[in-house]
């Protein structure tokens, strides 16, 4: 699946902390960008239960690649 603007996104780094156990019910996630550069982005997300209690928190660093870019000696191909 390609990102907006004909780019492909790959994860470079992921850190997730599971804060509280939950066995069922509705969960909601809220994400916000901490940094959005030309090629890399860092996003922070929090998952809460129906009472608003945080059950998980994490950060992910993403790399956006243009179609045809080289990555580890391979050409990036977008899947549609």
Coordinates of N, CA, C and O in Angstrom, one line a residue:
X1 N 0.8 -1.2 0.0 CA 0.0 0.0 0.0 C 0.9 1.2 0.0 O 1.8 1.4 0.8
X2 N 0.7 2.1 -0.9 CA 1.5 3.3 -1.0 C 1.0 4.5 -0.2 O -0.2 4.5 0.1
X3 N 1.8 5.4 0.2 CA 1.4 6.5 1.0 C 1.0 7.6 0.0 O 1.2 7.5 -1.2
X4 N 0.5 8.7 0.6 CA 0.1 9.8 -0.2 C 1.3 10.4 -1.0 O 2.4 10.3 -0.5
X5 N 1.1 10.8 -2.2 CA 2.2 11.3 -3.0 C 3.0 10.3 -3.8 O 4.1 10.5 -4.2
X6 N 2.5 9.0 -3.8 CA 3.2 8.0 -4.5 C 4.4 7.4 -3.8 O 5.3 7.0 -4.4
X7 N 4.4 7.5 -2.5 CA 5.6 7.0 -1.7 C 5.2 5.7 -1.0 O 4.1 5.4 -0.8
X8 N 6.3 5.0 -0.7 CA 6.1 3.8 0.1 C 6.8 4.1 1.4 O 7.8 4.8 1.5
X9 N 6.2 3.6 2.5 CA 6.6 3.9 3.9 C 7.1 2.6 4.5 O 6.4 1.5 4.5
X10 N 8.3 2.6 5.1 CA 8.8 1.5 5.8 C 9.2 1.9 7.3 O 9.6 3.0 7.5
X11 N 9.0 1.0 8.2 CA 9.4 1.3 9.6 C 10.8 1.1 9.8 O 11.4 0.1 9.5
X12 N 11.5 2.1 10.5 CA 12.9 2.0 10.8 C 13.1 1.5 12.3 O 14.0 0.9 12.6
X13 N 12.2 2.0 13.2 CA 12.3 1.8 14.6 C 10.9 1.8 15.2 O 10.1 2.6 14.8
X14 N 10.7 0.9 16.2 CA 9.4 0.9 16.9 C 9.7 0.6 18.4 O 10.4 -0.4 18.7
X15 N 9.1 1.3 19.2 CA 9.1 1.1 20.7 C 7.7 1.2 21.2 O 7.1 2.2 21.1
X16 N 7.2 0.1 21.8 CA 5.9 0.1 22.4 C 6.0 -0.4 23.8 O 6.7 -1.4 24.1
X17 N 5.3 0.3 24.7 CA 5.2 -0.1 26.1 C 3.8 -0.5 26.4 O 2.9 0.3 26.1
X18 N 3.6 -1.7 26.9 CA 2.2 -2.1 27.4 C 2.1 -1.7 28.8 O 2.8 -2.3 29.7
X19 N 1.2 -0.8 29.1 CA 1.1 -0.2 30.5 C 0.1 -0.9 31.4 O 0.4 -1.0 32.6
X20 N -1.1 -1.3 30.9 CA -2.1 -2.0 31.7 C -2.7 -3.1 30.9 O -2.9 -2.9 29.7
X21 N -3.1 -4.2 31.6 CA -3.7 -5.3 30.9 C -5.2 -5.0 30.6 O -5.8 -4.2 31.3
X22 N -5.7 -5.5 29.5 CA -7.1 -5.4 29.2 C -7.5 -6.7 28.5 O -6.7 -7.3 27.8
X23 N -8.7 -7.2 28.8 CA -9.1 -8.5 28.3 C -10.3 -8.3 27.3 O -10.7 -9.3 26.7
X24 N -10.8 -7.2 27.2 CA -11.9 -7.0 26.2 C -12.4 -5.6 26.2 O -11.9 -4.7 26.9
X25 N -13.4 -5.3 25.4 CA -13.9 -4.0 25.3 C -13.4 -3.2 24.2 O -12.6 -3.7 23.4
X26 N -13.8 -2.0 24.1 CA -13.3 -1.1 23.0 C -12.1 -0.3 23.4 O -12.0 0.2 24.4
X27 N -11.1 -0.3 22.4 CA -9.9 0.4 22.6 C -9.8 1.5 21.5 O -10.3 1.3 20.4
X28 N -9.2 2.6 21.9 CA -9.0 3.7 21.0 C -7.6 4.1 20.9 O -6.9 4.1 21.9
X29 N -7.1 4.5 19.7 CA -5.7 4.9 19.6 C -5.7 6.3 19.0 O -6.5 6.7 18.1
X30 N -4.8 7.1 19.6 CA -4.6 8.5 19.1 C -3.1 8.6 18.8 O -2.2 8.3 19.6
X31 N -2.8 9.1 17.6 CA -1.4 9.3 17.1 C -1.2 10.7 16.7 O -2.1 11.4 16.3
X32 N 0.0 11.2 17.0 CA 0.4 12.5 16.6 C 1.8 12.5 16.1 O 2.7 11.8 16.6
X33 N 2.1 13.4 15.1 CA 3.5 13.4 14.6 C 4.4 14.2 15.6 O 3.9 15.3 16.1
X34 N 5.5 13.7 15.9 CA 6.5 14.5 16.7 C 7.5 15.2 15.8 O 8.0 16.3 16.1
X35 N 7.8 14.6 14.6 CA 8.7 15.2 13.6 C 8.3 14.6 12.2 O 8.2 13.4 12.1
X36 N 8.1 15.5 11.3 CA 7.9 15.1 9.9 C 8.8 15.8 9.0 O 8.7 17.0 8.7
X37 N 9.9 15.1 8.6 CA 10.9 15.7 7.7 C 10.6 15.3 6.3 O 9.5 14.7 5.9
X38 N 11.5 15.5 5.4 CA 11.4 15.2 4.0 C 11.3 13.7 3.7 O 10.6 13.2 2.9
X39 N 12.2 13.0 4.5 CA 12.2 11.5 4.2 C 11.9 10.7 5.5 O 11.5 9.5 5.3
X40 N 12.0 11.3 6.7 CA 11.7 10.5 7.9 C 10.6 11.2 8.7 O 10.5 12.4 8.6
X41 N 9.9 10.4 9.5 CA 8.9 10.9 10.4 C 9.0 10.1 11.7 O 9.3 8.9 11.7
X42 N 8.6 10.8 12.8 CA 8.5 10.1 14.1 C 7.1 10.4 14.6 O 6.6 11.5 14.6
X43 N 6.3 9.3 14.9 CA 5.0 9.4 15.4 C 4.9 8.8 16.8 O 5.6 7.8 17.1
X44 N 4.0 9.4 17.6 CA 3.8 8.9 19.0 C 2.3 8.5 19.0 O 1.4 9.2 18.5
X45 N 2.0 7.4 19.7 CA 0.6 6.9 19.8 C 0.3 6.4 21.2 O 1.2 5.9 21.9
X46 N -0.9 6.6 21.6 CA -1.4 6.2 22.9 C -2.7 5.4 22.7 O -3.6 5.8 21.9
X47 N -2.8 4.2 23.3 CA -4.0 3.4 23.2 C -4.7 3.4 24.6 O -4.0 3.2 25.6
X48 N -6.0 3.8 24.6 CA -6.8 3.9 25.8 C -8.0 2.9 25.8 O -8.5 2.6 24.7
X49 N -8.4 2.5 27.0 CA -9.6 1.7 27.1 C -10.9 2.6 27.2 O -10.8 3.8 27.1
X50 N -12.0 2.0 27.4 CA -13.3 2.8 27.4 C -13.4 3.8 28.5 O -14.1 4.7 28.4
X51 N -12.6 3.6 29.6 CA -12.6 4.5 30.7 C -11.6 5.6 30.6 O -11.5 6.5 31.4
X52 N -10.8 5.6 29.5 CA -9.8 6.6 29.3 C -8.4 6.2 29.8 O -7.5 7.0 29.7
X53 N -8.3 5.0 30.4 CA -7.0 4.6 31.0 C -6.1 4.2 29.9 O -6.4 3.4 29.0
X54 N -4.8 4.6 30.0 CA -3.8 4.3 29.0 C -3.4 2.8 29.1 O -3.1 2.4 30.2
X55 N -3.5 2.0 28.0 CA -3.1 0.6 28.1 C -1.8 0.4 27.3 O -1.1 -0.6 27.5
X56 N -1.5 1.3 26.4 CA -0.2 1.1 25.6 C 0.2 2.5 25.1 O -0.6 3.4 24.9
X57 N 1.5 2.7 24.9 CA 2.1 3.9 24.4 C 3.3 3.5 23.6 O 4.0 2.6 23.9
X58 N 3.5 4.2 22.5 CA 4.6 3.9 21.6 C 5.1 5.0 20.7 O 4.4 6.0 20.5
X59 N 6.2 4.8 20.1 CA 6.8 5.7 19.1 C 7.3 4.8 17.9 O 7.7 3.7 18.1
X60 N 7.1 5.4 16.7 CA 7.6 4.7 15.5 C 8.3 5.7 14.6 O 7.9 6.8 14.5
X61 N 9.5 5.3 14.1 CA 10.2 6.1 13.1 C 10.0 5.5 11.7 O 10.2 4.3 11.6
X62 N 9.5 6.3 10.8 CA 9.2 5.8 9.4 C 10.1 6.5 8.4 O 10.6 7.6 8.6
X63 N 10.4 5.7 7.3 CA 11.2 6.3 6.2 C 10.2 6.3 5.0 O 9.7 5.2 4.7
X64 N 10.1 7.4 4.3 CA 9.3 7.5 3.1 C 10.2 7.4 1.9 O 11.2 8.1 1.8
X65 N 9.8 6.5 1.0 CA 10.7 6.3 -0.2 C 9.8 6.6 -1.5 O 8.7 6.1 -1.6
X66 N 10.4 7.2 -2.4 CA 9.8 7.5 -3.7 C 9.9 6.2 -4.5 O 10.8 5.4 -4.4
X67 N 8.9 6.0 -5.4 CA 8.9 4.8 -6.3 C 10.2 4.9 -7.1 O 10.6 6.0 -7.6
X68 N 10.9 3.8 -7.3 CA 12.1 3.8 -8.1 C 13.4 4.1 -7.3 O 14.5 4.0 -7.8
X69 N 13.2 4.5 -6.0 CA 14.4 4.8 -5.1 C 15.1 3.5 -4.8 O 14.5 2.4 -4.8
X70 N 16.4 3.5 -4.5 CA 17.2 2.3 -4.2 C 17.2 2.2 -2.7 O 17.5 3.2 -2.0
X71 N 17.0 1.0 -2.2 CA 17.1 0.7 -0.8 C 17.8 -0.7 -0.7 O 17.3 -1.7 -1.2
X72 N 18.9 -0.7 0.0 CA 19.7 -1.9 0.2 C 20.0 -2.6 -1.2 O 19.9 -3.8 -1.3
X73 N 20.3 -1.8 -2.2 CA 20.6 -2.4 -3.5 C 19.4 -2.8 -4.3 O 19.6 -3.4 -5.4
X74 N 18.2 -2.6 -3.8 CA 17.0 -3.0 -4.5 C 16.2 -1.8 -4.9 O 16.2 -0.8 -4.2
X75 N 15.5 -1.8 -6.0 CA 14.6 -0.7 -6.4 C 13.3 -0.9 -5.7 O 12.7 -1.9 -5.7
X76 N 12.8 0.2 -5.1 CA 11.5 0.3 -4.4 C 10.4 0.2 -5.4 O 10.3 1.0 -6.4
X77 N 9.5 -0.8 -5.3 CA 8.3 -0.9 -6.1 C 7.1 -0.7 -5.2 O 7.0 -1.3 -4.1
X78 N 6.2 0.1 -5.7 CA 4.9 0.3 -4.9 C 3.9 -0.7 -5.2 O 3.7 -1.1 -6.4
X79 N 3.3 -1.3 -4.2 CA 2.2 -2.3 -4.3 C 0.9 -1.5 -4.3 O 0.7 -0.6 -3.5
X80 N 0.0 -1.8 -5.2 CA -1.3 -1.2 -5.3 C -2.4 -2.1 -4.8 O -2.4 -3.2 -4.9

